[in-house]
């Protein structure tokens, strides 16, 4: 109890830091919420799509073009590779559909012609992709049974109209899911920075050589003393996590009461435990209170930038993302990003989520092992 | 007399340096034992070995009749240690610091409260209970350091140079406090390189050098080792060599040293040496400023045993 009480007193001395990181999280979170509300609603209902039709604009081909055009902003870009690439880069368009020659004939023959696409990879693009794949799926299925072109078109259009309801709800979800993803991505910074900062400060007080000597010669079992410190720090990290989860319910709202919501929460919990072990590792390496500030910046800020906690993942160059694979934050954010695109939850679609979580757990185990090795070596020297 | 601590043939090596060399001694119940030695003589290393903070290559250590090991928590509950460096939490007040370290031993809250109060009184920090370490002067910090080490009322207390770089007022308060602890029944091991301190404080003294015991005994017993009986210092200007030669011829005089206006004469035996010296100076018409006679100090003992001064 004595150790825990003193833990709280020392914690009380650095509460300012926790408040600071929370305020940063809330400020950016709230800022994003207000700005994204207008823009994402608009874009989500109508992504910018360019259709390059190499087939004749008649029959089923014409119907496809009309369906996409009705459900998106049709953008006019010169049909020239450079202009198209520029437009993609500057996000003037999210999605390009190349309809191949003989598309109509292939469909009518019961084939499944390949449609080339180009995409910005963001969720507006994934919305366009959803439109396209839904259309094609329906078209291919009915084309096998219905040989009359007019009847086929009618059947396709009726089926699509029935599904509009679902489309609208799914569209709304995309909007608030992107909010939640942004919030939880950003929380990775607050959790990591807060945990490292506070835990390192507290442990550097308890582990200062002089004070450690006093503790070792006391009649309190030193292993027990360390265990209490470990549990206290874990409680602190979990309290921080619970607090951030509660805020996410307030900011994101009812989307949190869904499978996605549960995954955000579980994912952030696993990440918090990982952050805890990172903090312990650093606290074991560094005993200098003045160095902690710099280390927090390098590790928390650095990994947050590299892994896309602040900027959308799609904006990062592939080489950066490749490097980011060695950071737990990357796997955490990948799961959050997946939540925006997964529509149906089954073993298959959740597989990448489980893999990501498994990787973070693996990182956690590795950090624990390294920390143990280092602290054993340190005890020998003392 | 009961032996509270028994150190036998203790040897501790740092790579190629023998910090402690076959050291053996005992600590008796209820005494203040002084470990006196210059910097680097192995005082801190000895204490750290006794406390199992350091592994040692040879020897055995028994405290209260039991062998001391890193997990001897039943022995540790009776120990109190004050290290050379101040070891307190910057984030806690004076009271909270004592409460924390006392709490590592004493679980019961009411007992602890009483003990903390007594510790604060002992070191005289009543007015600083709510202060943070940053707000305390060096001397007050040392006192807090001591309070943190003894609040749980240990039977055996180790103090490792608790008065280094401390103002005279705090030093006196610390020495008084240590005597009070002894009077309350504690056994104390006190290390220092200040010979004046061991003379006024310690019941028994062990003189250490290069990790070895040079001599053991009470202050008076040790001084017999100095082989000198009396030391007279006279402040004289412009003393001529032939005058010095005449003084050397006086009865009982062992050695005469003259430099920077100070004439130091040592005697190995004899009575009324000072009186005869003054008479001689009068007869020779030598003018002097001050003249005083001293009994030998522990420094002289150390000089005699090692050929070098205790102070660096
Ligand atoms: N960690 C260490 N590594 C190597 N040598 C050390 C170490 N600690 C102390 N020593 C050496 O051991 C000797 C005794 O040191 P110490 O016990 O601190 O002396 P004291 O406390 O009497 O001043 C010194 O020569 C010192 O340089
Ligand atoms: Mg020392």
PDB file of C-alpha atoms and ligand atoms in Angstrom, chain B residues 44 84 160-161, ligand 2:
ATOM      1  CA  UNK B  44      31.690   2.465   1.963  1.00  0.00           C
ATOM      2  CA  UNK B  84      26.712   9.033   1.864  1.00  0.00           C
ATOM      3  CA  UNK B 160      28.274   6.396   5.961  1.00  0.00           C
ATOM      4  CA  UNK B 161      29.898   9.820   6.263  1.00  0.00           C
TER       5      UNK B 161
HETATM    6 MG1  LIG C   2      32.742   6.365   1.128  1.00  0.00          MG
END
